[in-house]
Amino acid sequence: MTDLVTGDDGLVRPVWASTDPMLRDYYDTEWGMPVRDERGVFERLSLEAFQSGLSWRTILAKRPAFRAAFADFDADVVAGFGEADVARLMADAGIVRNRAKILATITNANATVALRADGGLADFVWSFRPDWTPEPITSADVPTKSDESLALSKALRKRGFAFVGPTTMYALMEALGIVDTHLVGSHRRGTSGVWA
């Protein structure tokens, strides 16, 4: 059995992105495309943290509610969230109501603001781009972490970030296009412009 399927539109995708319209659209248009702005990187960092232990589909379905709840991931606004905001977020059924992850998002907003003095979150995260990207044939070939994601995790923790483990940071690197883990043969392989 192969991990790739050809859709009705003739495009080759991994099984996980082949049937659910929301996942297919995310795969076709967004996942692995370069994101280099602070808000975009902060949003993805936050959503990857919320995803920990859950399916990505769950987070993607809740993304509009997350954006509304967290001021469209404006780091300046989220950094100013206080206990009343935490209570509001804990009562919001549209998002994942995990107090530790909510507090981590506020912590990470403050760390994002502080990081501007040294070039900003986007440049910082992109500075951990490896010299090569995997070329997975099957889903089993896709790494879950790397030396670079471990280094990024440690560096972000030193800067005051939370919920930034090496596996979560590898998922972030995939989402941002820092690595290309689209399966060889997929219509998206090599389309980010980051990797030839």
Coordinates of C-alpha atoms in Angstrom, one line a residue:
M1 CA 0.0 0.0 0.0
T2 CA 1.3 3.4 -0.9
D3 CA 1.1 6.6 1.3
L4 CA 0.1 8.6 -1.8
V5 CA -3.2 8.7 -3.7
T6 CA -4.3 10.4 -6.9
G7 CA -7.3 12.6 -6.4
D8 CA -10.3 13.2 -8.7
D9 CA -8.4 16.3 -9.8
G10 CA -5.4 14.3 -10.9
L11 CA -3.2 15.6 -8.1
V12 CA -1.1 13.3 -5.9
R13 CA -1.4 13.7 -2.2
P14 CA -0.7 11.8 1.0
V15 CA -3.6 9.7 2.3
W16 CA -4.1 12.1 5.3
A17 CA -4.8 15.0 2.9
S18 CA -6.8 13.1 0.3
T19 CA -10.4 12.9 1.6
D20 CA -11.2 15.6 4.1
P21 CA -11.8 18.9 2.2
M22 CA -10.4 21.0 5.0
L23 CA -7.2 19.0 5.3
R24 CA -6.9 18.8 1.5
D25 CA -7.2 22.6 1.1
Y26 CA -4.7 23.1 4.0
Y27 CA -2.3 20.7 2.3
D28 CA -2.7 22.2 -1.2
T29 CA -2.5 25.8 -0.3
E30 CA -0.8 26.4 3.0
W31 CA 1.2 23.6 4.7
G32 CA 4.9 24.0 4.0
M33 CA 4.6 27.3 2.3
P34 CA 7.1 29.9 3.6
V35 CA 5.8 32.1 6.5
R36 CA 8.2 34.9 7.4
D37 CA 6.2 37.5 9.3
E38 CA 5.9 37.7 13.1
R39 CA 2.1 37.3 13.3
G40 CA 2.2 34.3 11.0
V41 CA 5.0 32.6 12.9
F42 CA 3.5 33.4 16.3
E43 CA 0.2 32.0 15.2
R44 CA 1.7 28.7 14.0
L45 CA 3.9 28.4 17.0
S46 CA 0.8 28.9 19.2
L47 CA -1.3 26.4 17.3
E48 CA 1.4 23.8 17.2
A49 CA 1.6 24.0 21.0
F50 CA -2.2 23.7 21.3
Q51 CA -2.0 20.7 18.9
S52 CA 0.3 18.7 21.2
G53 CA -1.6 15.5 22.1
L54 CA -4.5 16.3 19.7
S55 CA -5.1 15.9 16.0
W56 CA -4.1 18.7 13.6
R57 CA -7.6 18.5 12.1
T58 CA -9.1 19.4 15.5
I59 CA -6.9 22.5 15.7
L60 CA -7.5 23.5 12.0
A61 CA -11.2 23.3 12.6
K62 CA -10.9 25.6 15.6
R63 CA -8.5 28.0 14.0
P64 CA -11.1 30.8 13.3
A65 CA -12.1 30.6 16.9
F66 CA -8.4 30.7 18.0
R67 CA -7.8 33.8 15.9
A68 CA -10.8 35.5 17.4
A69 CA -9.9 34.5 20.9
F70 CA -6.2 35.6 20.6
A71 CA -6.7 38.9 18.8
D72 CA -5.6 37.4 15.4
F73 CA -2.3 36.4 17.2
D74 CA -1.2 40.0 17.6
A75 CA 1.7 39.5 20.0
D76 CA 1.4 43.0 21.5
V77 CA -2.3 42.4 22.4
V78 CA -1.8 38.8 23.6
A79 CA 1.2 39.9 25.8
G80 CA -1.2 42.2 27.6
F81 CA -3.7 39.5 28.5
G82 CA -4.4 39.1 32.2
E83 CA -6.4 36.8 34.5
A84 CA -9.7 38.1 33.1
D85 CA -8.6 37.1 29.6
V86 CA -7.5 33.7 30.9
A87 CA -10.9 33.2 32.4
R88 CA -12.5 34.3 29.2
L89 CA -10.4 31.8 27.2
M90 CA -11.1 29.0 29.6
A91 CA -14.8 29.5 29.1
D92 CA -14.5 29.6 25.2
A93 CA -15.8 26.3 23.9
G94 CA -14.5 27.3 20.4
I95 CA -10.9 26.7 21.4
V96 CA -8.9 24.1 23.2
R97 CA -9.5 25.0 26.9
N98 CA -6.1 24.0 28.4
R99 CA -4.9 26.5 31.0
A100 CA -1.3 25.5 30.6
K101 CA -1.4 26.1 26.9
I102 CA -3.3 29.3 27.2
L103 CA -0.7 30.6 29.7
A104 CA 2.1 29.4 27.4
T105 CA 0.6 31.4 24.5
I106 CA 0.6 34.6 26.7
T107 CA 4.1 33.8 27.9
N108 CA 5.2 33.3 24.2
A109 CA 3.6 36.6 23.2
N110 CA 5.7 38.4 25.7
A111 CA 8.8 36.5 24.6
T112 CA 8.0 37.4 21.0
V113 CA 7.8 41.1 21.8
A114 CA 11.1 40.9 23.7
L115 CA 12.8 39.1 20.7
R116 CA 12.2 42.1 18.5
A117 CA 15.3 43.7 20.0
D118 CA 17.3 40.9 18.3
G119 CA 15.7 40.8 14.9
G120 CA 12.3 39.2 15.7
L121 CA 10.7 35.8 16.0
A122 CA 10.5 35.0 12.3
D123 CA 14.2 35.6 11.6
F124 CA 15.1 33.8 14.8
V125 CA 13.1 30.7 13.9
W126 CA 14.3 30.7 10.2
S127 CA 17.9 30.9 11.4
F128 CA 17.6 27.2 12.3
R129 CA 17.0 26.1 8.8
P130 CA 19.1 23.0 8.1
D131 CA 21.5 22.5 5.2
W132 CA 19.3 19.8 3.7
T133 CA 15.7 18.7 3.9
P134 CA 14.4 15.1 4.1
E135 CA 13.2 13.3 1.0
P136 CA 10.6 10.9 2.5
I137 CA 9.1 8.2 0.3
T138 CA 6.6 7.1 2.9
S139 CA 5.0 8.7 6.0
A140 CA 7.3 6.4 8.1
D141 CA 10.3 8.2 6.5
V142 CA 9.2 11.6 7.8
P143 CA 11.2 12.6 10.9
T144 CA 9.5 13.8 14.0
K145 CA 12.5 15.9 15.2
S146 CA 16.0 16.9 14.1
D147 CA 19.2 18.4 15.5
E148 CA 17.9 21.7 14.3
S149 CA 14.5 21.4 16.0
L150 CA 16.2 20.4 19.2
A151 CA 18.5 23.5 19.0
L152 CA 15.5 25.7 18.2
S153 CA 13.7 24.3 21.2
K154 CA 16.6 25.0 23.5
A155 CA 17.2 28.5 22.1
L156 CA 13.5 29.5 22.4
R157 CA 13.4 28.2 26.0
K158 CA 16.4 30.3 26.8
R159 CA 14.4 33.3 25.4
G160 CA 11.5 32.6 27.7
F161 CA 9.2 30.5 25.4
A162 CA 7.1 27.6 26.7
F163 CA 5.6 24.5 25.0
V164 CA 8.4 24.5 22.4
G165 CA 9.7 20.9 22.6
P166 CA 11.8 19.5 19.7
T167 CA 8.9 17.5 18.2
T168 CA 6.6 20.6 18.3
M169 CA 9.4 22.7 16.8
Y170 CA 9.9 20.2 14.0
A171 CA 6.2 20.4 13.2
L172 CA 6.5 24.2 13.2
M173 CA 9.5 24.0 10.8
E174 CA 7.4 21.8 8.5
A175 CA 4.4 24.1 8.6
L176 CA 6.6 27.2 7.9
G177 CA 8.4 25.6 5.0
I178 CA 11.8 25.6 6.8
V179 CA 11.9 21.9 5.9
D180 CA 10.0 20.2 3.1
T181 CA 8.6 16.8 4.3
H182 CA 6.1 16.5 1.4
L183 CA 6.4 12.9 0.2
V184 CA 8.4 12.4 -3.0
G185 CA 5.8 12.1 -5.7
S186 CA 3.3 14.5 -4.1
H187 CA 2.2 17.4 -6.2
R188 CA 3.4 19.7 -3.4
R189 CA 7.0 18.4 -3.2
G190 CA 9.4 21.2 -3.9
T191 CA 6.7 23.9 -4.4
S192 CA 7.7 26.2 -1.5
G193 CA 10.6 27.7 -3.4
V194 CA 12.8 27.2 -0.3
W195 CA 14.2 23.8 -1.5
A196 CA 15.0 23.0 -5.1

